[in-house]
Short mmCIF file of C-alpha atoms in Angstrom, two decimals:
data_model
loop_
_atom_site.label_atom_id
_atom_site.label_comp_id
_atom_site.label_asym_id
_atom_site.label_seq_id
_atom_site.Cartn_x
_atom_site.Cartn_y
_atom_site.Cartn_z
CA MET A 1 -9.18 -27.87 -36.66
CA THR A 2 -8.28 -28.23 -32.98
CA LEU A 3 -9.03 -25.20 -30.85
CA SER A 4 -6.62 -24.03 -28.16
CA LYS A 5 -7.91 -23.96 -24.60
CA PRO A 6 -8.38 -20.13 -24.66
CA GLU A 7 -10.31 -20.42 -27.95
CA MET A 8 -12.51 -23.18 -26.52
CA LEU A 9 -13.25 -21.09 -23.44
CA LYS A 10 -14.14 -18.12 -25.59
CA GLN A 11 -16.31 -20.18 -27.97
CA SER A 12 -18.09 -21.85 -25.05
CA TYR A 13 -18.79 -18.53 -23.41
CA LEU A 14 -20.18 -17.00 -26.62
CA PHE A 15 -22.27 -20.08 -27.37
CA GLU A 16 -23.90 -19.93 -23.92
CA THR A 17 -24.94 -16.33 -24.50
CA GLU A 18 -26.63 -17.10 -27.83
CA GLU A 19 -29.91 -17.88 -26.05
CA ILE A 20 -30.61 -14.20 -25.42
CA LEU A 21 -29.27 -12.73 -28.65
CA HIS A 22 -32.78 -12.58 -30.17
CA SER A 23 -34.70 -11.79 -26.99
CA ASP A 24 -36.10 -8.42 -26.12
CA VAL A 25 -33.10 -6.28 -25.23
CA GLU A 26 -35.23 -3.76 -23.38
CA GLU A 27 -36.71 -6.42 -21.12
CA HIS A 28 -33.32 -7.94 -20.44
CA ILE A 29 -31.83 -4.58 -19.45
CA ARG A 30 -34.73 -3.90 -17.09
CA GLN A 31 -34.09 -7.26 -15.41
CA LEU A 32 -30.46 -6.28 -14.80
CA PHE A 33 -31.68 -3.46 -12.56
CA SER A 34 -34.19 -5.57 -10.63
CA LEU A 35 -33.77 -8.01 -7.72
CA SER A 36 -35.86 -10.80 -9.20
CA HIS A 37 -32.94 -13.11 -10.05
CA SER A 38 -30.45 -12.01 -7.42
CA GLU A 39 -30.88 -14.88 -4.91
CA ASN A 40 -29.44 -17.68 -7.05
CA ILE A 41 -26.70 -15.40 -8.33
CA ASP A 42 -25.73 -14.45 -4.78
CA GLU A 43 -25.38 -18.12 -3.84
CA TYR A 44 -23.19 -18.77 -6.87
CA VAL A 45 -20.98 -15.75 -6.13
CA ASP A 46 -20.64 -16.84 -2.49
CA GLU A 47 -19.54 -20.28 -3.66
CA ILE A 48 -16.90 -18.78 -5.98
CA SER A 49 -15.70 -16.40 -3.25
CA ASP A 50 -15.42 -19.10 -0.60
CA LYS A 51 -13.42 -21.33 -2.92
CA PHE A 52 -11.06 -18.47 -3.77
CA ILE A 53 -10.52 -17.31 -0.19
CA GLY A 54 -10.00 -20.86 1.06
CA ALA A 55 -7.13 -21.59 -1.34
CA ASP A 56 -3.78 -22.48 0.27
CA ASP A 57 -1.52 -21.81 -2.71
CA ALA A 58 -0.41 -18.26 -3.44
CA SER A 59 -1.53 -18.41 -7.08
CA SER A 60 -2.01 -20.67 -10.07
CA ASP A 61 1.07 -21.66 -12.09
CA ILE A 62 -0.19 -20.29 -15.41
CA ASP A 63 2.47 -18.40 -17.36
CA LEU A 64 1.88 -14.79 -18.38
CA ASP A 65 1.84 -15.50 -22.13
CA SER A 66 -1.03 -17.94 -21.69
CA LEU A 67 -2.84 -15.42 -19.54
CA VAL A 68 -2.39 -12.67 -22.10
CA ALA A 69 -3.93 -14.90 -24.77
CA LYS A 70 -7.21 -14.98 -22.82
CA PHE A 71 -7.75 -11.24 -23.08
CA CYS A 72 -6.99 -10.18 -26.64
CA ASP A 73 -10.50 -9.62 -28.01
CA SER A 74 -11.36 -5.90 -28.09
CA GLN A 75 -14.87 -6.19 -29.56
CA VAL A 76 -17.84 -5.11 -27.42
CA PRO A 77 -20.70 -7.66 -27.81
CA SER A 78 -23.69 -6.20 -29.63
CA HIS A 79 -26.23 -7.97 -27.42
CA PRO A 80 -26.35 -8.50 -23.65
CA ALA A 81 -24.80 -11.65 -22.22
CA ASP A 82 -26.40 -14.02 -19.75
CA PHE A 83 -25.09 -13.21 -16.26
CA THR A 84 -24.66 -16.79 -15.07
CA SER A 85 -22.63 -17.63 -18.17
CA TYR A 86 -20.57 -14.52 -17.64
CA LEU A 87 -19.82 -15.51 -14.05
CA GLU A 88 -18.60 -18.89 -15.26
CA TYR A 89 -16.34 -17.13 -17.73
CA LEU A 90 -15.07 -14.86 -14.95
CA ALA A 91 -14.44 -17.79 -12.60
CA ASP A 92 -12.52 -19.77 -15.22
CA ASN A 93 -10.44 -16.99 -16.73
CA VAL A 94 -9.91 -14.32 -14.08
CA ILE A 95 -10.62 -15.61 -10.58
CA ALA A 96 -8.88 -18.95 -11.16
CA HIS A 97 -5.63 -17.11 -11.93
CA SER A 98 -5.91 -14.25 -9.44
CA ILE A 99 -3.43 -13.93 -6.58
CA HIS A 100 -4.63 -15.51 -3.34
CA THR A 101 -3.65 -12.57 -1.12
CA ALA A 102 -5.48 -14.23 1.80
CA SER A 103 -3.31 -17.35 1.60
CA PRO A 104 -1.24 -17.81 4.79
CA ARG A 105 1.73 -18.60 2.55
CA PHE A 106 1.43 -15.40 0.51
CA ILE A 107 3.77 -13.35 2.68
CA GLY A 108 5.47 -11.06 0.19
CA HIS A 109 3.32 -7.94 -0.07
CA MET A 110 1.43 -5.50 2.13
CA THR A 111 -1.87 -7.14 1.20
CA SER A 112 -3.42 -9.73 3.46
CA ALA A 113 -6.49 -11.64 4.49
CA LEU A 114 -9.58 -9.57 5.26
CA PRO A 115 -11.95 -10.00 8.22
CA TYR A 116 -15.22 -11.72 7.35
CA PHE A 117 -17.34 -8.59 7.81
CA VAL A 118 -15.79 -6.91 4.75
CA GLN A 119 -17.77 -8.98 2.22
CA PRO A 120 -21.29 -8.24 3.50
CA LEU A 121 -20.37 -4.59 4.07
CA ALA A 122 -19.04 -4.39 0.50
CA LYS A 123 -22.41 -5.55 -0.74
CA LEU A 124 -24.13 -2.90 1.39
CA MET A 125 -21.76 -0.19 0.21
CA THR A 126 -22.38 -1.06 -3.43
CA ALA A 127 -26.15 -1.19 -2.92
CA MET A 128 -26.13 2.23 -1.20
CA ASN A 129 -23.89 3.71 -3.94
CA GLN A 130 -23.12 6.89 -1.96
CA ASN A 131 -20.77 9.50 -3.39
CA SER A 132 -18.88 10.56 -0.28
CA VAL A 133 -17.68 13.92 -1.51
CA LYS A 134 -21.10 15.59 -1.36
CA ILE A 135 -23.69 15.82 1.43
CA GLU A 136 -26.47 15.57 -1.16
CA THR A 137 -25.22 12.10 -2.15
CA ALA A 138 -23.90 10.97 1.25
CA LYS A 139 -26.16 12.47 3.89
CA SER A 140 -25.51 10.38 7.01
CA LEU A 141 -22.32 8.85 5.65
CA SER A 142 -20.54 12.23 5.73
CA PHE A 143 -20.88 12.54 9.51
CA TYR A 144 -20.17 8.82 9.96
CA GLU A 145 -16.91 9.25 8.02
CA ARG A 146 -15.90 12.30 10.06
CA GLN A 147 -16.45 10.28 13.23
CA ALA A 148 -14.31 7.37 12.02
CA LEU A 149 -11.47 9.71 11.06
CA ALA A 150 -11.67 11.47 14.42
CA MET A 151 -11.39 8.13 16.21
CA LEU A 152 -8.12 7.35 14.46
CA HIS A 153 -6.91 10.96 14.77
CA ARG A 154 -7.27 10.55 18.55
CA GLN A 155 -5.08 7.43 18.48
CA ILE A 156 -2.32 9.45 16.80
CA TYR A 157 -2.51 12.82 18.55
CA ASN A 158 -4.46 12.03 21.74
CA LEU A 159 -5.70 15.61 22.18
CA SER A 160 -8.29 16.69 24.74
CA ASP A 161 -11.97 15.78 24.92
CA ASN A 162 -12.79 19.45 24.36
CA PHE A 163 -10.70 19.47 21.17
CA TYR A 164 -12.64 16.59 19.65
CA ALA A 165 -15.98 17.92 20.84
CA GLU A 166 -15.20 21.18 19.03
CA HIS A 167 -13.89 19.77 15.77
CA ILE A 168 -15.32 16.32 15.08
CA GLN A 169 -18.50 17.64 13.38
CA ASN A 170 -17.47 21.24 12.69
CA SER A 171 -17.83 22.06 9.00
CA GLN A 172 -14.90 24.48 9.23
CA SER A 173 -12.60 21.79 10.66
CA THR A 174 -10.89 18.86 8.97
CA LEU A 175 -9.27 16.28 11.24
CA GLY A 176 -8.75 13.82 8.41
CA ILE A 177 -9.27 13.26 4.71
CA LEU A 178 -10.19 9.84 3.37
CA THR A 179 -8.59 9.12 -0.01
CA SER A 180 -8.32 6.28 -2.50
CA GLY A 181 -4.91 5.25 -1.14
CA GLY A 182 -1.70 6.24 0.60
CA THR A 183 -0.29 7.84 -2.55
CA THR A 184 -3.19 10.28 -2.79
CA ALA A 185 -2.92 10.95 0.96
CA ASN A 186 0.78 11.83 0.65
CA ILE A 187 0.16 14.04 -2.38
CA THR A 188 -2.65 15.81 -0.52
CA ALA A 189 -0.35 16.40 2.46
CA MET A 190 2.25 18.05 0.23
CA TRP A 191 -0.49 20.08 -1.46
CA CYS A 192 -1.67 21.38 1.93
CA ALA A 193 1.90 22.15 3.02
CA ARG A 194 2.73 24.02 -0.19
CA ASN A 195 -0.43 26.11 -0.15
CA ASP A 196 0.04 26.89 3.53
CA ILE A 197 3.62 28.10 3.35
CA LEU A 198 3.07 30.00 0.09
CA GLY A 199 -0.36 31.33 0.96
CA ALA A 200 -1.97 34.74 0.46
CA LYS A 201 -0.24 37.74 2.01
CA ASP A 202 -0.74 41.47 1.51
CA ASP A 203 -1.61 41.92 -2.18
CA PHE A 204 -0.42 38.42 -3.13
CA LEU A 205 -3.33 36.00 -3.61
CA GLY A 206 -1.41 32.83 -2.82
CA VAL A 207 0.16 29.97 -4.77
CA GLU A 208 -3.17 28.33 -5.60
CA LYS A 209 -4.28 31.42 -7.55
CA GLU A 210 -1.03 32.87 -8.86
CA GLY A 211 1.08 29.72 -9.36
CA LEU A 212 4.35 28.41 -8.00
CA ILE A 213 6.74 30.71 -9.87
CA ALA A 214 4.87 33.83 -8.79
CA ALA A 215 4.69 32.53 -5.20
CA LEU A 216 8.41 31.79 -4.99
CA ASN A 217 9.23 35.20 -6.46
CA PHE A 218 6.91 36.99 -4.05
CA TYR A 219 8.43 35.28 -1.01
CA GLY A 220 11.97 35.70 -2.35
CA TYR A 221 12.85 32.03 -2.91
CA LYS A 222 14.93 30.62 -5.78
CA GLY A 223 13.16 27.25 -5.74
CA ALA A 224 11.37 24.71 -3.55
CA ALA A 225 12.25 21.37 -1.97
CA ILE A 226 10.82 18.38 -0.12
CA ILE A 227 13.36 16.61 2.11
CA GLY A 228 13.29 13.01 3.35
CA SER A 229 14.91 9.60 3.35
CA GLU A 230 16.15 7.98 0.15
CA LEU A 231 13.61 5.27 1.01
CA MET A 232 10.66 7.66 0.68
CA HIS A 233 7.71 6.10 -1.13
CA PHE A 234 7.60 7.00 -4.82
CA SER A 235 4.37 8.89 -4.18
CA PHE A 236 6.60 11.82 -3.17
CA ASP A 237 8.17 11.77 -6.63
CA LYS A 238 4.63 12.10 -7.96
CA ALA A 239 3.85 14.90 -5.50
CA ALA A 240 6.98 16.85 -6.45
CA ASP A 241 6.06 16.49 -10.12
CA LEU A 242 2.38 17.41 -9.75
CA LEU A 243 3.01 20.41 -7.46
CA GLY A 244 5.56 21.96 -9.81
CA ILE A 245 8.54 21.38 -7.53
CA GLY A 246 10.12 18.88 -9.88
CA ASN A 247 11.93 15.67 -9.00
CA ARG A 248 15.20 17.57 -8.61
CA GLY A 249 13.52 19.39 -5.76
CA LEU A 250 13.02 16.10 -3.94
CA MET A 251 16.08 15.83 -1.70
CA LYS A 252 16.71 12.20 -0.75
CA ILE A 253 18.93 11.67 2.29
CA PRO A 254 20.99 8.44 2.74
CA VAL A 255 19.96 5.90 5.37
CA ASP A 256 21.93 3.90 7.91
CA SER A 257 22.28 0.11 8.14
CA ASN A 258 18.86 -0.09 9.81
CA ASN A 259 17.22 1.78 6.91
CA ARG A 260 16.65 4.95 8.98
CA VAL A 261 17.40 8.39 7.62
CA ARG A 262 20.75 9.78 8.77
CA VAL A 263 19.70 12.65 11.03
CA ARG A 264 23.01 14.51 10.73
CA LEU A 265 22.75 14.54 6.94
CA LEU A 266 19.12 15.63 7.19
CA ARG A 267 20.17 18.66 9.27
CA GLN A 268 22.82 19.47 6.68
CA ALA A 269 20.24 19.29 3.88
CA VAL A 270 18.01 21.78 5.70
CA ALA A 271 20.97 24.12 6.17
CA LYS A 272 21.88 23.76 2.50
CA CYS A 273 18.34 24.70 1.46
CA ARG A 274 18.60 27.81 3.62
CA GLU A 275 21.95 28.72 2.06
CA GLN A 276 20.54 28.26 -1.45
CA ASN A 277 17.39 30.21 -0.55
CA LEU A 278 15.07 27.28 -1.26
CA CYS A 279 11.58 27.06 0.21
CA ILE A 280 11.29 23.81 2.16
CA ILE A 281 7.74 22.61 1.56
CA ALA A 282 8.00 19.71 4.02
CA ILE A 283 10.35 17.38 5.84
CA ILE A 284 9.28 13.73 5.65
CA GLY A 285 9.65 11.09 8.33
CA ILE A 286 8.88 7.47 7.51
CA ALA A 287 7.13 5.14 9.93
CA GLY A 288 7.57 1.86 8.10
CA THR A 289 9.50 2.02 4.83
CA THR A 290 7.87 0.11 2.00
CA ASP A 291 10.88 -2.09 1.31
CA SER A 292 11.96 -2.98 4.85
CA GLY A 293 9.55 -1.56 7.43
CA GLY A 294 12.22 0.71 8.96
CA VAL A 295 11.07 3.58 11.17
CA ASP A 296 12.93 6.90 11.14
CA SER A 297 13.78 8.71 14.37
CA LEU A 298 10.61 10.80 14.33
CA LEU A 299 11.53 12.74 17.48
CA ASP A 300 14.76 13.97 15.90
CA ILE A 301 13.02 14.89 12.66
CA ALA A 302 10.27 16.71 14.57
CA GLU A 303 12.94 18.77 16.34
CA ILE A 304 14.62 19.65 13.04
CA ALA A 305 11.30 20.65 11.46
CA GLN A 306 10.32 22.79 14.44
CA GLU A 307 13.68 24.58 14.49
CA ALA A 308 13.34 25.30 10.77
CA ASN A 309 9.62 26.19 11.09
CA VAL A 310 8.80 23.67 8.37
CA HIS A 311 5.84 21.32 7.85
CA PHE A 312 6.61 17.87 9.31
CA HIS A 313 4.83 14.99 7.57
CA VAL A 314 4.99 11.37 8.67
CA ASP A 315 4.33 8.72 6.06
CA ALA A 316 2.96 6.02 8.35
CA ALA A 317 1.08 4.21 5.59
CA TRP A 318 2.54 0.94 6.86
CA GLY A 319 3.60 1.51 10.45
CA GLY A 320 0.89 3.88 11.67
CA PRO A 321 -1.24 1.18 13.35
CA LEU A 322 1.63 0.55 15.78
CA VAL A 323 -0.08 3.31 17.79
CA PHE A 324 -2.47 0.58 18.99
CA SER A 325 0.33 -1.50 20.53
CA GLN A 326 1.43 -0.79 24.10
CA LYS A 327 4.52 -2.88 23.41
CA HIS A 328 5.63 -1.28 20.14
CA ARG A 329 4.14 2.23 20.09
CA TYR A 330 7.42 3.67 21.39
CA LYS A 331 8.85 3.13 17.90
CA LEU A 332 6.56 5.93 16.68
CA ALA A 333 7.61 8.43 19.37
CA GLY A 334 7.35 11.89 17.81
CA ILE A 335 4.48 11.09 15.44
CA GLU A 336 2.19 13.14 17.67
CA GLN A 337 4.25 16.23 16.76
CA ALA A 338 3.68 15.79 13.02
CA ASN A 339 1.65 18.40 11.16
CA SER A 340 0.23 15.60 9.03
CA VAL A 341 0.23 11.79 8.99
CA THR A 342 -0.64 9.25 6.29
CA ILE A 343 -2.07 5.82 7.17
CA ASP A 344 -3.14 3.24 4.59
CA GLY A 345 -6.17 1.18 5.62
CA HIS A 346 -5.51 -1.77 3.33
CA LYS A 347 -2.25 -2.46 5.09
CA GLN A 348 -2.24 -3.00 8.86
CA LEU A 349 -5.81 -1.91 9.49
CA TYR A 350 -6.87 -5.02 7.51
CA LEU A 351 -9.33 -3.18 5.28
CA PRO A 352 -9.90 -3.56 1.54
CA MET A 353 -8.09 -1.62 -1.18
CA GLY A 354 -9.11 1.99 -1.60
CA ILE A 355 -8.77 3.44 1.91
CA GLY A 356 -5.94 5.92 2.38
CA MET A 357 -6.11 8.53 5.12
CA LEU A 358 -4.46 11.87 5.79
CA PHE A 359 -4.64 13.25 9.34
CA LEU A 360 -4.00 16.90 10.17
CA ARG A 361 -2.92 18.16 13.58
CA GLU A 362 -4.29 21.62 12.81
CA PRO A 363 -8.01 21.29 11.88
CA GLN A 364 -8.00 24.44 9.72
CA MET A 365 -5.02 23.48 7.58
CA ALA A 366 -7.08 21.81 4.84
CA GLN A 367 -8.77 25.15 4.16
CA SER A 368 -5.63 25.98 2.18
CA ILE A 369 -6.76 23.54 -0.54
CA GLU A 370 -10.50 24.19 -0.33
CA LYS A 371 -12.41 24.50 -3.60
CA GLN A 372 -16.10 25.24 -4.26
CA ALA A 373 -18.45 24.74 -7.18
CA SER A 374 -21.97 26.12 -7.50
CA TYR A 375 -23.35 22.77 -8.67
CA THR A 376 -21.82 20.54 -6.01
CA MET A 377 -19.60 21.83 -3.18
CA ARG A 378 -20.67 25.05 -1.53
CA LYS A 379 -18.87 27.23 0.98
CA GLY A 380 -19.86 26.46 4.58
CA SER A 381 -21.33 23.06 3.72
CA PHE A 382 -20.36 19.65 5.12
CA ASP A 383 -19.29 18.50 1.64
CA LEU A 384 -16.18 16.41 2.24
CA GLY A 385 -14.95 16.83 -1.33
CA LYS A 386 -14.27 20.54 -1.03
CA ARG A 387 -11.05 19.79 0.88
CA ALA A 388 -9.87 16.74 -1.03
CA LEU A 389 -8.37 15.82 -4.39
CA GLU A 390 -10.99 13.39 -5.64
CA GLY A 391 -14.27 14.59 -7.12
CA SER A 392 -16.08 11.29 -6.61
CA ARG A 393 -15.45 8.63 -4.00
CA PRO A 394 -17.34 5.55 -2.77
CA GLY A 395 -18.44 5.10 0.85
CA MET A 396 -15.26 3.34 1.97
CA ALA A 397 -15.64 4.84 5.44
CA LEU A 398 -18.05 1.97 6.04
CA PHE A 399 -15.08 -0.39 6.33
CA LEU A 400 -12.97 1.98 8.44
CA HIS A 401 -15.72 2.63 10.97
CA ALA A 402 -16.54 -1.08 11.11
CA GLY A 403 -12.91 -2.07 11.60
CA LEU A 404 -12.41 0.37 14.47
CA ASN A 405 -15.53 -0.97 16.19
CA LEU A 406 -15.49 -4.68 15.32
CA ILE A 407 -11.74 -5.15 15.85
CA GLY A 408 -11.24 -2.39 18.40
CA SER A 409 -8.02 -1.06 19.88
CA LYS A 410 -7.24 -4.33 21.69
CA GLY A 411 -7.90 -6.35 18.56
CA TYR A 412 -5.55 -4.18 16.53
CA GLU A 413 -2.98 -4.41 19.31
CA PHE A 414 -3.13 -8.21 19.05
CA LEU A 415 -2.73 -8.10 15.25
CA ILE A 416 0.28 -5.78 15.44
CA ASP A 417 1.99 -7.70 18.23
CA GLU A 418 1.41 -11.06 16.54
CA GLY A 419 2.77 -9.83 13.20
CA ILE A 420 5.97 -8.61 14.84
CA ARG A 421 6.28 -11.78 16.94
CA LYS A 422 6.05 -13.97 13.84
CA THR A 423 8.59 -11.76 12.07
CA GLN A 424 11.02 -12.33 14.94
CA TYR A 425 10.32 -16.06 14.67
CA MET A 426 11.20 -16.01 10.98
CA ALA A 427 14.31 -13.90 11.62
CA ASN A 428 15.49 -16.37 14.27
CA LYS A 429 14.88 -19.32 11.90
CA ILE A 430 16.92 -17.62 9.19
CA ARG A 431 19.81 -16.96 11.59
CA LEU A 432 20.03 -20.71 12.27
CA MET A 433 19.78 -21.83 8.64
CA PRO A 434 23.03 -21.89 6.61
CA GLU A 435 21.00 -21.50 3.40
CA PHE A 436 19.99 -17.93 4.26
CA GLU A 437 21.49 -14.62 5.39
CA LEU A 438 19.52 -12.06 7.40
CA LEU A 439 20.13 -8.63 5.86
CA ALA A 440 18.63 -6.31 8.48
CA GLU A 441 17.15 -6.45 11.95
CA PRO A 442 13.39 -5.95 11.52
CA ASP A 443 11.81 -2.80 13.01
CA SER A 444 8.29 -4.07 12.44
CA ASN A 445 6.89 -7.01 10.51
CA LEU A 446 8.90 -6.75 7.30
CA LEU A 447 11.99 -8.91 6.90
CA LEU A 448 14.88 -8.75 4.43
CA TYR A 449 17.09 -11.76 3.79
CA ARG A 450 18.65 -13.69 0.90
CA TYR A 451 19.51 -17.21 -0.14
CA ILE A 452 23.21 -18.13 -0.24
CA PRO A 453 24.27 -20.85 -2.71
CA GLU A 454 26.18 -23.65 -0.97
CA SER A 455 29.54 -22.87 -2.59
CA LEU A 456 29.56 -19.36 -1.08
CA ARG A 457 28.29 -20.01 2.45
CA GLU A 458 31.70 -20.26 4.05
CA LEU A 459 32.76 -16.95 2.47
CA VAL A 460 29.58 -15.31 3.79
CA ALA A 461 30.31 -16.57 7.28
CA LYS A 462 33.85 -15.14 7.08
CA LYS A 463 32.60 -11.91 5.43
CA GLN A 464 34.95 -12.51 2.50
CA LEU A 465 32.57 -12.20 -0.44
CA THR A 466 33.92 -10.41 -3.49
CA GLU A 467 31.90 -8.04 -5.66
CA ILE A 468 31.60 -10.81 -8.27
CA ASP A 469 30.34 -13.21 -5.60
CA ASN A 470 27.65 -10.72 -4.62
CA LEU A 471 26.63 -10.27 -8.23
CA PHE A 472 26.24 -14.05 -8.58
CA ILE A 473 24.16 -14.21 -5.39
CA ASN A 474 21.99 -11.35 -6.66
CA LYS A 475 21.22 -13.16 -9.90
CA PHE A 476 20.54 -16.39 -8.04
CA ASN A 477 18.05 -14.71 -5.69
CA GLU A 478 16.32 -12.92 -8.54
CA ARG A 479 15.85 -16.26 -10.32
CA LEU A 480 14.74 -17.90 -7.08
CA GLN A 481 12.05 -15.29 -6.45
CA LYS A 482 10.78 -15.47 -10.03
CA ASN A 483 10.60 -19.27 -9.95
CA GLN A 484 8.82 -19.22 -6.62
CA ARG A 485 6.26 -16.75 -7.97
CA GLN A 486 5.70 -18.90 -11.06
CA ALA A 487 5.28 -22.13 -9.09
CA GLY A 488 2.58 -20.44 -7.03
CA ARG A 489 2.81 -22.63 -3.92
CA THR A 490 4.19 -19.82 -1.76
CA PHE A 491 5.24 -16.22 -2.32
CA ILE A 492 7.95 -13.81 -1.17
CA SER A 493 8.62 -10.51 -2.95
CA ARG A 494 12.04 -8.97 -3.59
CA THR A 495 13.64 -5.55 -3.35
CA MET A 496 17.07 -3.91 -3.55
CA LYS A 497 19.15 -2.99 -0.51
CA THR A 498 22.42 -1.08 -0.47
CA SER A 499 25.27 -2.27 1.73
CA ASN A 500 28.82 -1.14 2.40
CA CYS A 501 31.41 -3.60 1.16
CA PHE A 502 35.05 -3.03 0.32
CA SER A 503 34.65 0.67 1.25
CA GLN A 504 31.95 1.15 -1.37
CA GLU A 505 28.20 0.78 -1.62
CA ILE A 506 26.92 -2.30 -3.44
CA SER A 507 23.38 -3.28 -4.35
CA ILE A 508 21.95 -6.47 -2.90
CA VAL A 509 18.88 -8.32 -4.15
CA ALA A 510 16.86 -9.01 -1.01
CA LEU A 511 13.98 -11.39 -0.46
CA ARG A 512 11.21 -9.48 1.31
CA ALA A 513 8.77 -11.13 3.69
CA VAL A 514 5.68 -9.36 5.04
CA LEU A 515 4.17 -11.03 8.11
CA ALA A 516 0.76 -9.35 8.29
CA ASN A 517 -1.69 -12.21 7.83
CA PRO A 518 -3.21 -13.36 11.14
CA LEU A 519 -3.83 -16.77 9.53
CA THR A 520 -0.11 -17.32 8.87
CA THR A 521 1.40 -19.78 11.35
CA GLU A 522 4.95 -20.79 12.17
CA ASP A 523 4.35 -23.93 10.08
CA ASP A 524 3.49 -21.72 7.10
CA ILE A 525 6.69 -19.71 7.58
CA ASP A 526 8.68 -22.95 7.72
CA ALA A 527 6.94 -24.15 4.55
CA VAL A 528 7.83 -20.94 2.70
CA LEU A 529 11.50 -21.28 3.60
CA GLN A 530 11.56 -24.97 2.69
CA ASP A 531 9.89 -24.17 -0.63
CA GLN A 532 12.66 -21.67 -1.36
CA ILE A 533 15.31 -24.25 -0.47
CA GLN A 534 13.67 -26.76 -2.82
CA ILE A 535 13.45 -24.24 -5.68
CA ALA A 536 17.06 -23.17 -5.10
CA SER A 537 18.14 -26.79 -5.26
CA GLU A 538 16.39 -27.19 -8.61
CA ILE A 539 18.12 -24.07 -9.93
CA SER A 540 21.51 -25.38 -8.79
CA ARG A 541 20.84 -28.77 -10.35
CA LEU A 542 19.95 -27.18 -13.68
CA GLU A 543 23.08 -25.07 -13.49
CA ASP A 544 25.23 -28.12 -12.88
CA GLU A 545 23.58 -30.43 -15.41
CA LYS A 546 22.78 -28.02 -18.23
CA ASN A 547 25.25 -25.21 -17.69
CA TYR A 548 22.29 -23.10 -16.52
CA SER A 549 22.70 -19.41 -17.38
CA PHE A 550 21.32 -16.44 -15.46
CA GLU A 551 21.61 -14.13 -18.42
#
């Protein structure tokens, strides 16, 4: 019988672990917790890591069915495996087919190359194994984290020296909350806003103790709402669900051609909530939409929120680091008036996954979500977890603090400016290429465009496309993006964009480029576009020769 490649890999892996099946399990387990064999292993891991990081292609070309076949065994081995053999298995089956997010030609998602210092710090963080929510498991790290958050808080709000001297290491103050990601940061912001506006008063104990229905009844509201752009991140859908507001309470306002919320319609939504006696939990401004990088008019939204006396939250998960750029910071004008701001470290702070941050203008606001427990988080302590959602969290502040010091404000300014410069380069290239159509002027370093099949280019130039033409182009671009992803040489993601055509809104499949890798050059951008042209040509040839179907 001939074994398939996955079966051979599995058999080989199991055969190599046979040597320890009859050894002393107790001794083997003790060795796993010692350092006696770590040196050779470290060298092997470094070799695997270097090979992975140095790859030029975006990914391997393995199909998903073949990948699924590698991971169908649900049995836990009865005896310990040999670590070296396991690493070989990992390298062949997982790492070899992982996405090369550091590749300069992987420019389709908000995940990029990491600075070299992340790897050694990751090893230190794992060795320290601090639980950052509790002072008893993160003694020095707790104050270190508070310092790092204060440093970034100052970039956003730029308050006085006296303010930071008073609050940076004050156990009653919270300038920022480090979370596992931007989603958790946004949810935490809405949690703070809800508890603050529906807090304790007179004999009422507050929403956290008596629940949302009782709180709305006490304050005389018929319901609750969160208001923001239709391009709000889906974390706000999660927040509305988790906080009992419901997705119907999430009011999504249309955007203009530049993907910015329509301020006039936002004002009308606030007025409508007042008329319907709805409690507005928060108004959301976006500094860098996930699909296109658009930045709302934060100054206008701040004014609306202040007039309505409503919590103003800015989701700057993507665009927040523009505060470092003297050239582009103006795009965030008004962010300093926000009650809360989300920034995601794994995006334009060039840090690893798992670092979301929520910043609060008012240091006491997080007290509205504070919780204690006799066995872990006590009132008056420096325990960071008492004003946060997560009950356990690794020492990810190590990367944040290091990034702010090792890259510095000027280093981040360079990264931001370069990303936007390269985005403008790509936009200018697309304008000059008949194969493509630019779909929106970029606000930051995200770019939306699409491929136009040759037979329709003249109609695009004359703005005479029919609805059927657009549908054909949509299907073509969807196929193009899927084929590019499968080939693995380069990568661009895709999204949907609405556009006005024939006095009605139509949906457009857009190719989405993210220029956030400092290793990406103009030559790489050219190569990505040429790769798309080549793939599109192959699709057209198949369509002509084999009556290729998109269905």
